[in-house]
């Protein structure tokens, strides 16, 4: 056990040493990049902690969190690793960054690439604030899953449960039936102590006449549902309102819309006023509007 702990401790120390050396190698590149995008000496000195420091924080969060939170921490770690790699690569391609003789805000000759690099370098501090706060909150609110307790002796526990379950059923085994030892009386003859006189003769019963067969008839099944009316509808049930002809409808429409303005002459208004169908109302509307337009043209 001690060797196992020592091995784990040595592995952690080796990881810390490698991360520290890699951080020192990346220090100059990130510092020069920060100075090229407008950071002062203090900000450029702290800029490597923003990028590589968040990578270390995401690595620790990956070891603590689980499930979806661990996936999120791995994505943050991967994104900032790629960003640091890109900035170190640019620092190696542009020698002017080493002596800080490059123009301010100029990381590449091609304008789209320069804009993308400047956006990447300036957005990393803001992303560190957001993602770092989120990772710390997830670590603080993380609750490790409970470790299930292992059974030391599974056979003994199973046997105990079996005995306990059978002991809880006192009526499961019926009581044994004991045979009765009572002596039954001896059988007696049927004619014992009975009269030997002949019995009184009974009158003979005439055979019954054969019954007449029952005729089977087909009977309609009775239904409890009310029977619907069939045939022609009586005149009383029909509507008493006569059906109007198109000319009658047009005359009624002219009379009803005589004082209406043109904006009010609509199909819905005519339908409500005359109580007719929508199709008839639209036809009447078109006719009335056409008549009014013709009248207005003659007057003009």
C-alpha positions as CSV (number, residue, x, y, z in Angstrom):
1,X,0.0,0.0,0.0
2,X,2.8,2.4,0.8
3,X,4.5,1.7,-2.5
4,X,1.2,2.4,-4.3
5,X,0.8,5.7,-2.6
6,X,4.4,6.6,-3.3
7,X,3.9,5.8,-6.9
8,X,0.9,8.0,-7.2
9,X,2.7,10.8,-5.4
10,X,5.7,10.5,-7.7
11,X,3.3,10.6,-10.8
12,X,1.6,13.8,-9.5
13,X,5.0,15.5,-8.9
14,X,6.2,14.5,-12.3
15,X,3.0,15.9,-13.9
16,X,3.4,19.2,-12.0
17,X,7.1,19.5,-13.1
18,X,6.2,18.9,-16.7
19,X,3.3,21.4,-16.6
20,X,5.6,24.0,-14.9
21,X,8.3,23.6,-17.6
22,X,5.7,23.8,-20.4
23,X,4.2,26.9,-18.8
24,X,7.7,28.5,-18.7
25,X,8.3,27.7,-22.4
26,X,4.9,29.1,-23.4
27,X,5.5,32.2,-21.2
28,X,7.5,34.3,-23.7
29,X,5.1,33.6,-26.6
30,X,2.0,34.5,-24.8
31,X,3.6,37.6,-23.2
32,X,4.8,38.9,-26.6
33,X,1.4,38.2,-28.2
34,X,-0.3,40.2,-25.4
35,X,2.0,43.1,-25.9
36,X,1.3,43.1,-29.7
37,X,-2.4,43.4,-29.1
38,X,-2.1,46.4,-26.9
39,X,-1.5,45.1,-23.3
40,X,0.9,47.0,-21.1
41,X,3.9,45.4,-19.3
42,X,1.9,44.3,-16.3
43,X,-0.9,42.9,-18.3
44,X,1.5,41.2,-20.7
45,X,3.2,39.6,-17.7
46,X,-0.1,38.2,-16.3
47,X,-1.5,37.2,-19.7
48,X,0.1,33.6,-19.6
49,X,-1.7,32.9,-16.3
50,X,-5.0,33.7,-18.1
51,X,-4.5,31.0,-20.8
52,X,-2.3,28.3,-19.2
53,X,-3.7,28.9,-15.7
54,X,-7.3,28.2,-16.9
55,X,-6.0,25.0,-18.6
56,X,-4.6,23.8,-15.2
57,X,-8.0,24.7,-13.5
58,X,-9.9,22.7,-16.2
59,X,-7.6,19.8,-15.7
60,X,-8.3,19.7,-11.9
61,X,-12.0,20.1,-12.6
62,X,-11.8,17.1,-14.9
63,X,-10.4,14.9,-12.2
64,X,-13.2,16.0,-9.7
65,X,-16.3,16.2,-11.8
66,X,-18.3,13.5,-13.4
67,X,-20.7,12.8,-16.3
68,X,-21.8,16.0,-18.2
69,X,-19.7,18.3,-16.0
70,X,-16.6,16.4,-16.8
71,X,-17.3,16.6,-20.5
72,X,-17.7,20.3,-20.2
73,X,-14.4,20.6,-18.4
74,X,-12.7,18.5,-21.0
75,X,-14.1,20.8,-23.8
76,X,-12.8,23.9,-22.0
77,X,-9.4,22.3,-21.6
78,X,-9.2,21.3,-25.2
79,X,-10.4,24.7,-26.5
80,X,-7.8,26.6,-24.4
81,X,-5.1,24.1,-25.4
82,X,-5.8,24.8,-29.1
83,X,-5.8,28.5,-28.5
84,X,-2.4,28.4,-26.7
85,X,-1.0,26.2,-29.5
86,X,-2.2,28.7,-32.2
87,X,-0.7,31.7,-30.4
88,X,2.6,29.9,-29.8
89,X,2.6,29.0,-33.5
90,X,2.1,32.6,-34.6
91,X,4.8,33.7,-32.2
92,X,7.2,31.3,-34.0
93,X,6.2,32.4,-37.5
94,X,6.6,36.2,-36.8
95,X,10.2,37.0,-35.7
96,X,9.2,40.7,-35.1
97,X,7.2,39.6,-32.1
98,X,10.3,38.5,-30.3
99,X,11.8,42.0,-30.2
100,X,8.3,43.7,-30.1
101,X,9.1,45.6,-33.3
102,X,5.8,44.5,-34.9
103,X,3.1,47.1,-35.5
104,X,0.5,47.4,-32.8
105,X,-2.4,45.0,-33.5
106,X,-0.6,43.3,-36.4
107,X,-0.1,39.6,-36.0
108,X,-0.4,38.5,-39.7
109,X,0.0,40.1,-43.1
110,X,-3.3,38.8,-44.4
111,X,-6.1,41.0,-43.0
112,X,-8.7,38.2,-42.3
113,X,-6.1,36.1,-40.5
114,X,-4.9,39.1,-38.5
115,X,-8.5,39.9,-37.4
116,X,-9.1,36.3,-36.4
117,X,-5.8,36.2,-34.4
118,X,-6.5,39.5,-32.6
119,X,-10.0,38.4,-31.8
120,X,-8.7,35.1,-30.4
121,X,-6.0,36.8,-28.3
122,X,-8.3,39.5,-26.9
123,X,-11.2,37.1,-26.1
124,X,-9.2,34.6,-24.1
125,X,-9.2,36.7,-20.9
126,X,-13.0,37.2,-21.0
127,X,-13.5,33.4,-21.6
128,X,-11.2,32.7,-18.7
129,X,-13.4,34.7,-16.4
130,X,-16.6,33.0,-17.6
131,X,-15.4,29.4,-17.9
132,X,-13.2,29.6,-14.8
133,X,-16.2,30.8,-12.7
134,X,-18.4,28.1,-14.1
135,X,-15.9,25.4,-13.4
136,X,-15.3,26.5,-9.8
137,X,-19.1,26.7,-9.2
138,X,-19.5,23.1,-10.6
139,X,-16.7,21.8,-8.4
140,X,-18.1,23.5,-5.2
141,X,-21.6,22.1,-5.9
142,X,-20.4,18.7,-6.8
143,X,-21.6,15.8,-4.6
144,X,-19.7,12.6,-5.1
145,X,-21.8,9.5,-5.6
146,X,-22.1,7.2,-2.5
147,X,-19.9,4.1,-2.6
148,X,-22.1,1.0,-2.3
149,X,-21.2,-1.3,0.7
150,X,-20.0,-4.7,-0.3
151,X,-21.3,-7.9,1.4
152,X,-18.5,-9.7,3.1
153,X,-20.2,-13.1,3.2
154,X,-22.8,-13.5,0.5
155,X,-23.6,-17.1,1.2
156,X,-24.2,-16.5,4.9
157,X,-26.5,-13.5,4.2
158,X,-28.5,-15.5,1.7
159,X,-29.0,-18.4,4.1
160,X,-30.0,-16.0,6.9
161,X,-32.6,-14.4,4.7
162,X,-34.0,-17.7,3.6
163,X,-34.4,-19.0,7.2
164,X,-35.9,-15.7,8.2
165,X,-38.5,-15.7,5.4
166,X,-39.6,-19.3,6.2
167,X,-39.8,-18.7,9.9
168,X,-42.2,-15.8,9.2
169,X,-44.8,-18.3,7.9
170,X,-46.2,-20.3,10.8
171,X,-49.2,-21.6,8.9
172,X,-47.2,-22.8,5.9
173,X,-47.1,-26.5,7.2
174,X,-50.6,-27.9,8.1
175,X,-51.0,-29.9,11.3
176,X,-51.0,-33.7,10.9
177,X,-54.4,-35.4,10.8
178,X,-54.8,-38.2,13.5
179,X,-57.1,-41.1,12.6
180,X,-60.3,-41.5,14.8
181,X,-60.4,-44.6,17.0
182,X,-64.2,-44.5,17.7
183,X,-66.0,-47.9,17.1
184,X,-68.9,-47.7,14.7
185,X,-72.1,-49.7,15.4
186,X,-72.7,-53.0,13.5
187,X,-75.0,-52.9,10.4
188,X,-78.6,-54.0,10.9
189,X,-80.8,-55.9,8.4
190,X,-83.4,-53.9,6.5
191,X,-86.4,-56.1,7.5
192,X,-85.6,-56.0,11.3
193,X,-88.5,-54.9,13.5
194,X,-90.7,-54.2,10.5
195,X,-94.2,-55.5,9.8
196,X,-94.5,-58.4,7.4
197,X,-98.1,-57.6,6.4
198,X,-98.6,-57.0,2.7
199,X,-98.7,-53.4,1.6
200,X,-101.9,-51.8,0.3
201,X,-102.0,-52.0,-3.5
202,X,-101.7,-48.6,-5.2
203,X,-103.9,-47.7,-8.2
204,X,-102.2,-47.9,-11.5
205,X,-101.4,-44.5,-13.1
206,X,-102.4,-44.1,-16.8
207,X,-99.6,-43.0,-19.1
208,X,-99.7,-39.3,-19.9
209,X,-100.7,-38.2,-23.4
210,X,-97.9,-37.0,-25.6
211,X,-97.5,-33.3,-25.6
212,X,-98.2,-31.4,-28.8
213,X,-95.0,-30.0,-30.4
214,X,-94.4,-26.3,-30.0
215,X,-94.4,-24.5,-33.3
216,X,-91.4,-22.3,-33.7
217,X,-91.9,-18.9,-35.2
218,X,-89.5,-16.1,-36.1
219,X,-90.0,-13.1,-33.8
220,X,-88.4,-9.8,-34.4
221,X,-86.0,-8.8,-31.7
222,X,-87.1,-5.9,-29.5
223,X,-84.7,-2.9,-29.5
224,X,-84.6,-0.3,-26.7
225,X,-83.2,2.3,-29.1
226,X,-85.7,4.9,-30.4
227,X,-86.6,4.3,-34.0
228,X,-85.5,7.1,-36.4
229,X,-88.1,8.7,-38.6
230,X,-88.0,7.5,-42.2
231,X,-89.8,8.7,-45.3
232,X,-90.7,12.3,-46.2
233,X,-90.5,15.1,-43.7
234,X,-94.0,16.5,-42.9
235,X,-94.8,20.0,-44.0
236,X,-95.1,21.2,-40.4
237,X,-91.4,20.4,-39.8
238,X,-90.3,22.3,-42.8
239,X,-89.2,25.9,-42.7
240,X,-92.1,28.3,-43.3
241,X,-89.8,30.9,-44.9
242,X,-90.1,30.8,-48.7
243,X,-87.0,30.5,-50.8
244,X,-86.1,33.9,-52.4
245,X,-85.1,34.3,-56.0
246,X,-81.9,36.1,-57.0
247,X,-84.0,39.1,-58.1
248,X,-85.8,39.3,-54.7
249,X,-82.4,39.1,-52.9
250,X,-81.0,41.9,-55.1
251,X,-84.0,44.1,-54.4
252,X,-83.8,43.5,-50.7
253,X,-80.0,44.1,-50.8
254,X,-80.5,47.5,-52.6
255,X,-83.1,48.5,-50.1
256,X,-81.0,47.5,-47.1
257,X,-77.8,49.1,-48.3
258,X,-79.3,52.2,-49.8
259,X,-77.7,54.5,-47.1
260,X,-74.6,52.4,-46.6
261,X,-71.2,53.8,-47.7
262,X,-69.1,51.8,-50.1
263,X,-66.7,50.7,-47.3
264,X,-69.6,49.1,-45.4
265,X,-70.9,47.1,-48.4
266,X,-69.2,43.8,-47.6
267,X,-70.2,40.2,-48.0
268,X,-70.5,39.7,-44.2
269,X,-72.6,42.8,-43.7
270,X,-75.0,41.8,-46.5
271,X,-75.2,38.2,-45.2
272,X,-76.2,39.4,-41.7
273,X,-78.7,41.9,-43.0
274,X,-80.5,39.6,-45.4
275,X,-79.8,36.3,-43.6
276,X,-78.6,34.5,-46.7
277,X,-75.7,32.3,-47.5
278,X,-72.1,33.6,-47.9
279,X,-72.0,32.8,-51.6
280,X,-75.2,34.8,-52.2
281,X,-73.9,37.6,-50.1
282,X,-70.6,37.9,-52.1
283,X,-72.5,37.9,-55.4
284,X,-74.8,40.6,-54.1
285,X,-71.8,42.6,-52.9
286,X,-70.2,42.5,-56.3
287,X,-73.4,43.5,-58.1
288,X,-74.1,46.4,-55.8
289,X,-70.5,47.7,-56.0
290,X,-70.6,47.4,-59.8
291,X,-73.9,49.4,-59.9
292,X,-72.5,52.1,-57.7
293,X,-69.4,52.4,-59.8
294,X,-71.5,52.7,-62.9
295,X,-73.7,55.3,-61.4
296,X,-70.7,57.3,-60.2
297,X,-69.1,57.1,-63.8
298,X,-72.4,58.4,-65.3
299,X,-72.6,61.3,-62.9
300,X,-69.0,62.3,-63.6
